[in-house]
Short mmCIF file of C-alpha atoms in Angstrom, two decimals:
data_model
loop_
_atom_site.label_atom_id
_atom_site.label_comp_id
_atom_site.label_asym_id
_atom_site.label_seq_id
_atom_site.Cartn_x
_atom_site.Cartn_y
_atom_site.Cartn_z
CA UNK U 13 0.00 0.00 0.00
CA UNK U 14 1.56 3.35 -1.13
CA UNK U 15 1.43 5.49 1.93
CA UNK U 16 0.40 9.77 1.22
CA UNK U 17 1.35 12.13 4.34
CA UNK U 18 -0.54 14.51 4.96
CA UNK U 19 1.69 17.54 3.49
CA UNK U 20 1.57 14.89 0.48
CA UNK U 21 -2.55 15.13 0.15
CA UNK U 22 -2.35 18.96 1.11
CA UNK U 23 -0.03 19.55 -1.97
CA UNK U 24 -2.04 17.20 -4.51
CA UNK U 25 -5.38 18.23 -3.29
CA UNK U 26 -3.99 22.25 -3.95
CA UNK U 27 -2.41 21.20 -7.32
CA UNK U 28 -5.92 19.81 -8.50
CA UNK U 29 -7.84 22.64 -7.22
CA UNK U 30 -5.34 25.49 -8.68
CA UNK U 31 -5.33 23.55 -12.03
CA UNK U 32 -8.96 23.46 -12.38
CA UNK U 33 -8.93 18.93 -12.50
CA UNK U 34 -10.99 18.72 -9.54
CA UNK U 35 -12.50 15.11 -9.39
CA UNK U 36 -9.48 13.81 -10.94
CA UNK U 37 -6.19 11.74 -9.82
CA UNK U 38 -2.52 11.24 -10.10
CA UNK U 39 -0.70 9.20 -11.90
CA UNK U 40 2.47 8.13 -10.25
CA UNK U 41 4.83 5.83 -12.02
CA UNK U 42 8.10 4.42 -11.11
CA UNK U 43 10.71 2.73 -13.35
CA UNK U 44 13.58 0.64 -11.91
CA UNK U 45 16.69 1.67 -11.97
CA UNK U 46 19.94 0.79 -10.86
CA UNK U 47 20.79 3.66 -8.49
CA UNK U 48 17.10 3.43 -7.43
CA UNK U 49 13.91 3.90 -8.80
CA UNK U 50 13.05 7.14 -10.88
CA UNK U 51 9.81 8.45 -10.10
CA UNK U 52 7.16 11.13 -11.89
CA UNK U 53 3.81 12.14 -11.15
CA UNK U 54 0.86 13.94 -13.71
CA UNK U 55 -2.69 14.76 -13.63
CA UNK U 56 -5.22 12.37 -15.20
CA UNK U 57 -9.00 12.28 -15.68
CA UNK U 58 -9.58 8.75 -15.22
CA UNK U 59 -7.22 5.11 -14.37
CA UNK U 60 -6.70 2.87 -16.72
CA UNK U 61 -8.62 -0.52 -16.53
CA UNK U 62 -5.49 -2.65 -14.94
CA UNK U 63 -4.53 0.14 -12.74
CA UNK U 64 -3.76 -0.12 -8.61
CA UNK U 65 -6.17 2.95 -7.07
CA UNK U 66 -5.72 4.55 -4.08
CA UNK U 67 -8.09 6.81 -2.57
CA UNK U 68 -6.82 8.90 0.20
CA UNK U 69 -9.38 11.58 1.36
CA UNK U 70 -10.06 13.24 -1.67
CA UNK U 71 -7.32 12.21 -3.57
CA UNK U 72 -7.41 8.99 -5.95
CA UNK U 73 -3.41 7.64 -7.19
CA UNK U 74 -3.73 6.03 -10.42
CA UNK U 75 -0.53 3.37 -10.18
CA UNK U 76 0.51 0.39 -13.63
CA UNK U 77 0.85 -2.76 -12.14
CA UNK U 78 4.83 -2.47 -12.45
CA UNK U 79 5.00 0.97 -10.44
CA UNK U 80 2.17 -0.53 -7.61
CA UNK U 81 5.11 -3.21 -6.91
CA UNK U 82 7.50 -0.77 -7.31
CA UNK U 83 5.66 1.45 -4.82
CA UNK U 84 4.42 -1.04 -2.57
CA UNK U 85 4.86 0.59 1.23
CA UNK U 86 6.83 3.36 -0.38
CA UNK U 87 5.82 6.87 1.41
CA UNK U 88 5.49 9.82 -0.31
CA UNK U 89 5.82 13.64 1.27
CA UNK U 90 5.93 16.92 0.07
CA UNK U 91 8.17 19.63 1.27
CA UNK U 92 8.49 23.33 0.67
CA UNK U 93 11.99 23.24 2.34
CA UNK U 94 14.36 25.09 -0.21
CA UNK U 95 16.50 22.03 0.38
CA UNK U 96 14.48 19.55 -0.50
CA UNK U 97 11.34 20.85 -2.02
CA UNK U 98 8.69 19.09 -3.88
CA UNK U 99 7.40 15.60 -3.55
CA UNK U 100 10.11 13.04 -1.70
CA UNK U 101 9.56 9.11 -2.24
CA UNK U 102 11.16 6.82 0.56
CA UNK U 103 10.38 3.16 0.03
CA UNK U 104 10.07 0.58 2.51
CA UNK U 105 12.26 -1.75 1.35
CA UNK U 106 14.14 -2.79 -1.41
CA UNK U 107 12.38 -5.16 -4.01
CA UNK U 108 13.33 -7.11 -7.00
CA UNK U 109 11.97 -5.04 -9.34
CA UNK U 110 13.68 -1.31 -7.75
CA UNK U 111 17.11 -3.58 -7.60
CA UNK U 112 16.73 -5.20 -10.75
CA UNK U 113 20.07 -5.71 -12.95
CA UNK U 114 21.98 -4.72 -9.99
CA UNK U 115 24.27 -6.46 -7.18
CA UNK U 116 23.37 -4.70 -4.41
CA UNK U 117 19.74 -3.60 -3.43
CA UNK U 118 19.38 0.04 -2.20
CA UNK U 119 16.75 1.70 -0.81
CA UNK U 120 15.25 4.43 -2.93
CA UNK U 121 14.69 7.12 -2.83
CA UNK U 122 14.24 10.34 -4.79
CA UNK U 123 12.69 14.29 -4.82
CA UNK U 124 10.93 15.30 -7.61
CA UNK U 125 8.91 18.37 -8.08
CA UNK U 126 5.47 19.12 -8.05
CA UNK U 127 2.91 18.21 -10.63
CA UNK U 128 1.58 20.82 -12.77
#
């Protein structure tokens, strides 16, 4: 279960409102990588029929099947610290799929910034 805190929600909920998608989700995706997983985030109306939801409040994450493993008990924050602002992934632990190709298995973790 991908886990939202509550700056998270505050941020997406805001991001919705100011971009007039109210009603809709995110889309969060994750691709293994090596050096961790690499992570992005966008607006969209609707999920796709084979698609993980999660509905937090009033937020719905659309998640493909790879990224829901990928994401499984990652956390995801949102900052407006000038040193790390924008939304922060930490994931749980390791799995095949983030360490894939790789000998050892780091924990992920990356910022990227907000969805517009």
């Amino acid at each position: 279960m991908l886990i939202l805190t509550r700056p998270a929600i505050a941020a997406i909920e805001a991001s919705l409102i100011e971009n007039d998608k109210r009603g809709q989700g995110v889309r969060i995706t994750a691709e293994a990588g090596c050096s961790g997983p690499k992570y992005s985030m966008c607006i969209e109306p609707e999920s796709a029929a084979n698609d993980t939801v999660v509905e937090i409040r009033d937020v719905r994450v659309f998640m493909d099947q790879d990224s829901a493993t990928i994401l499984a008990g990652a956390t995801v924050d949102y900052s407006e610290d000038p040193d790390n602002f924008g939304f922060n992934f930490a994931l749980a632990l390791p799995t095949e799929e983030q360490a894939s190709n790789c000998t050892s298995k780091p924990a992920g973790s990356c910022s990227c910034a907000k969805p517009s």
